[in-house]
Structures are given as C-alpha cells and as structure tokens.
Amino acid sequence: MTYRIAVLVSGSGSNLQALLDAEAAGELGAQVVFVGSDRADAFGVQRGLQRNIATAFVPLRQPRNPAVRAAWEGQLAAVVGAFSPDLVVLAGFMRVLSAAFLAHFPNQVINQHPALLPPDGGDTVRTSSGLTIPALRGAHVVPDALARGLPVTGCTIHRVTPTIDDGPILAQAEVPILPEDSVESLHERIKLEERRLLVAVVQRLAGGAGGARS
Ligand code: GRF
C-alpha cells in the first residue's frame, strides 16, 4: 500500500519540491497525494499542479474571527481528510492549526521550523558544541537569530501538538551563522538542511509504516 502524504504550503514550496523530486526519483517510499494552501499565490500550489497532484486553495478570510477560523479549519480538515493521508506535512504553512484540526489526524501532522527547538519545550537549546542558545519560536526566527547575534541556528522537524513550535522532535540540524550573513543567505542555507531532513524523515516514517511500498 502506498504511504500517502498531504502537504500544506503558504509560500515558495521548495521543501514540497524536495519531496516531489525524491518521489520522482523513486527514493521517497511515499506519494504526495494532495497539496493545500491558504494562499492562492503560493508558488507551492503551482509545483503541485505541475506534477498533476490534487491541489486546493482554502482561504482564511478573517483570521482573527474565531468562528471563521474554526469553520476554515473544518474545511481544511475535510479536504485534506478526503485524500486519506498517512502523514500531513506542514511545509512552510504559516497558519497555526488548533487541537480541533489535529484531532482529525492524530500523531500524523509534522512541521518544519527554521530554528533549533529543545526536546523539553524549554526556553533554551544546547548545541552540539555545548553552547546554550535561546529557543526561537514564531514566524520570524531567521531574522531573530541574526538580530540576537547567535553563532549558530538550525532547523527542526517535529510532530505537531496544540502547543506552537513544540512537540516530539523527529530531526534537527545545526547551521552556523556567518558574519556576512543576510536574512536571505542564512535562510537559504537553513532551507538546504530542511529539505534534506524532510526527505529523510518522510522516508523513515514511510519505511516504518511498512517498508518500501508500491
Ligand atoms: C521553511 O524555512 C520552513 O521552515 C518555514 O518556511 C520555509 C518554507 O520554505 N516554516 P519553502 O516554502 O518550502 O521554500
């Protein structure tokens, strides 16, 4: 049986592309069956369409209205659920999903975060060289890492729980910050690691669910 992945994107979708490329090369052990987005202009949507993958734009029109937000989550859960995914990958999906959404896909949602997160939900991270650095959470962690003058940052892939930027860690990589780094150059180096880790995590989860699949 095929290990089925739904991928949610809000932006360029280069991480989605890494999954699609690994799948096309026969290396993923999984199939991307659905791409969803809260943004019509997300290039990730085009990447899905180009591969002939079912794709949906599900707009959140009033993000601060709890009733609208709950209805949107219900719509998103319904359309994702219609594709019976084994795994839901938040690949640069810039909306927080509540416990109500997650309840539809228990222990099946993973997220990538462009910074190091601690295993214990704490406020600091210990790096491989023994440094203690702040755990960066939220949507601006790449500029935050630069603004704080950190020597190192990284990326984390974790299971999603109702607590933001938390949940069991599946993979992590450190990325040194160079003196000449801009937000763009640093984020691009982080994304290189994110793509590599994401493919490896999906391979592992798909493999664990039953080995090589056809
Ligand atoms: C990644 O850095 C991810 O961690 C963050 O958004 C970025 C998505 O990049 N949440 P892309 O859209 O896959 O190129």
Tab-separated table of C-alpha atoms in Angstrom, residues 34-136:
chain	number	residue	atom	x	y	z
A	34	PHE	CA	-2.512	16.384	-2.063
A	35	VAL	CA	-1.191	19.938	-1.838
A	36	GLY	CA	-3.188	22.522	0.083
A	37	SER	CA	-2.639	26.201	0.690
A	38	ASP	CA	-4.179	29.162	2.474
A	39	ARG	CA	-2.708	31.400	-0.239
A	40	ALA	CA	-3.689	31.434	-3.897
A	41	ASP	CA	-0.321	32.942	-4.873
A	42	ALA	CA	1.806	30.347	-3.066
A	43	PHE	CA	4.215	29.003	-5.671
A	44	GLY	CA	3.984	25.643	-3.929
A	45	VAL	CA	0.483	25.339	-5.396
A	46	GLN	CA	1.979	25.579	-8.886
A	47	ARG	CA	4.527	22.924	-8.021
A	48	GLY	CA	1.687	20.574	-7.108
A	49	LEU	CA	-0.282	21.392	-10.236
A	50	GLN	CA	2.794	20.858	-12.418
A	51	ARG	CA	3.022	17.305	-11.076
A	52	ASN	CA	-0.667	16.669	-11.663
A	53	ILE	CA	-1.377	16.446	-7.944
A	54	ALA	CA	-4.776	17.311	-6.475
A	55	THR	CA	-4.426	20.834	-5.142
A	56	ALA	CA	-6.702	23.123	-3.157
A	57	PHE	CA	-6.673	26.756	-2.091
A	58	VAL	CA	-8.636	27.115	1.141
A	59	PRO	CA	-8.665	30.810	2.071
A	60	LEU	CA	-8.911	32.058	5.636
A	61	ARG	CA	-10.739	35.333	5.131
A	62	GLN	CA	-10.955	36.641	8.699
A	63	PRO	CA	-8.056	35.130	10.648
A	64	ARG	CA	-8.962	36.943	13.873
A	65	ASN	CA	-12.584	35.853	13.891
A	66	PRO	CA	-12.703	32.616	15.940
A	67	ALA	CA	-15.873	31.334	14.266
A	68	VAL	CA	-14.475	31.967	10.768
A	69	ARG	CA	-11.226	30.381	11.773
A	70	ALA	CA	-12.947	27.282	13.184
A	71	ALA	CA	-15.008	26.926	10.004
A	72	TRP	CA	-11.863	27.266	7.870
A	73	GLU	CA	-10.101	24.574	9.899
A	74	GLY	CA	-13.118	22.327	9.381
A	75	GLN	CA	-12.990	22.899	5.616
A	76	LEU	CA	-9.261	22.281	5.516
A	77	ALA	CA	-9.556	19.108	7.599
A	78	ALA	CA	-12.334	17.861	5.312
A	79	VAL	CA	-10.436	18.440	2.083
A	80	VAL	CA	-7.175	17.014	3.467
A	81	GLY	CA	-9.052	14.088	5.002
A	82	ALA	CA	-10.702	13.321	1.670
A	83	PHE	CA	-7.275	12.176	0.440
A	84	SER	CA	-6.794	9.789	3.394
A	85	PRO	CA	-3.227	10.840	4.156
A	86	ASP	CA	-0.965	8.784	6.389
A	87	LEU	CA	1.011	11.957	7.053
A	88	VAL	CA	0.233	15.682	6.857
A	89	VAL	CA	3.354	17.792	6.286
A	90	LEU	CA	3.311	21.490	7.146
A	91	ALA	CA	6.000	22.656	4.725
A	92	GLY	CA	6.148	26.393	5.240
A	93	PHE	CA	2.461	26.549	6.165
A	94	MET	CA	2.131	29.822	8.033
A	95	ARG	CA	-1.101	29.197	9.943
A	96	VAL	CA	-1.395	27.756	13.408
A	97	LEU	CA	-3.670	24.720	13.489
A	98	SER	CA	-5.705	24.068	16.615
A	99	ALA	CA	-6.325	20.896	18.580
A	100	ALA	CA	-9.623	20.550	16.701
A	101	PHE	CA	-7.776	20.221	13.383
A	102	LEU	CA	-5.094	17.973	14.820
A	103	ALA	CA	-7.740	15.632	16.258
A	104	HIS	CA	-8.622	14.643	12.681
A	105	PHE	CA	-5.035	13.417	12.098
A	106	PRO	CA	-3.798	12.077	15.436
A	107	ASN	CA	0.001	11.972	15.621
A	108	GLN	CA	0.096	12.343	11.837
A	109	VAL	CA	0.995	16.035	11.424
A	110	ILE	CA	4.616	17.160	11.192
A	111	ASN	CA	6.063	20.656	10.867
A	112	GLN	CA	9.376	22.131	9.897
A	113	HIS	CA	10.734	25.060	11.852
A	114	PRO	CA	13.751	27.097	10.724
A	115	ALA	CA	15.456	27.157	14.117
A	116	LEU	CA	16.615	24.744	16.785
A	117	LEU	CA	13.938	23.738	19.303
A	118	PRO	CA	14.616	21.997	22.613
A	119	PRO	CA	13.321	18.491	23.309
A	120	ASP	CA	11.633	19.586	26.534
A	121	GLY	CA	9.583	22.618	25.486
A	122	GLY	CA	12.048	24.831	27.355
A	123	ASP	CA	13.416	28.249	26.505
A	124	THR	CA	16.962	27.249	25.639
A	125	VAL	CA	18.733	24.792	23.362
A	126	ARG	CA	22.083	23.148	23.949
A	127	THR	CA	24.120	22.933	20.751
A	128	SER	CA	26.499	20.115	19.810
A	129	SER	CA	29.445	22.257	20.885
A	130	GLY	CA	27.925	22.768	24.339
A	131	LEU	CA	26.631	26.301	23.809
A	132	THR	CA	23.310	27.285	25.343
A	133	ILE	CA	21.271	29.460	22.993
A	134	PRO	CA	17.689	30.741	23.181
A	135	ALA	CA	14.960	28.612	21.617
A	136	LEU	CA	13.494	30.769	18.847
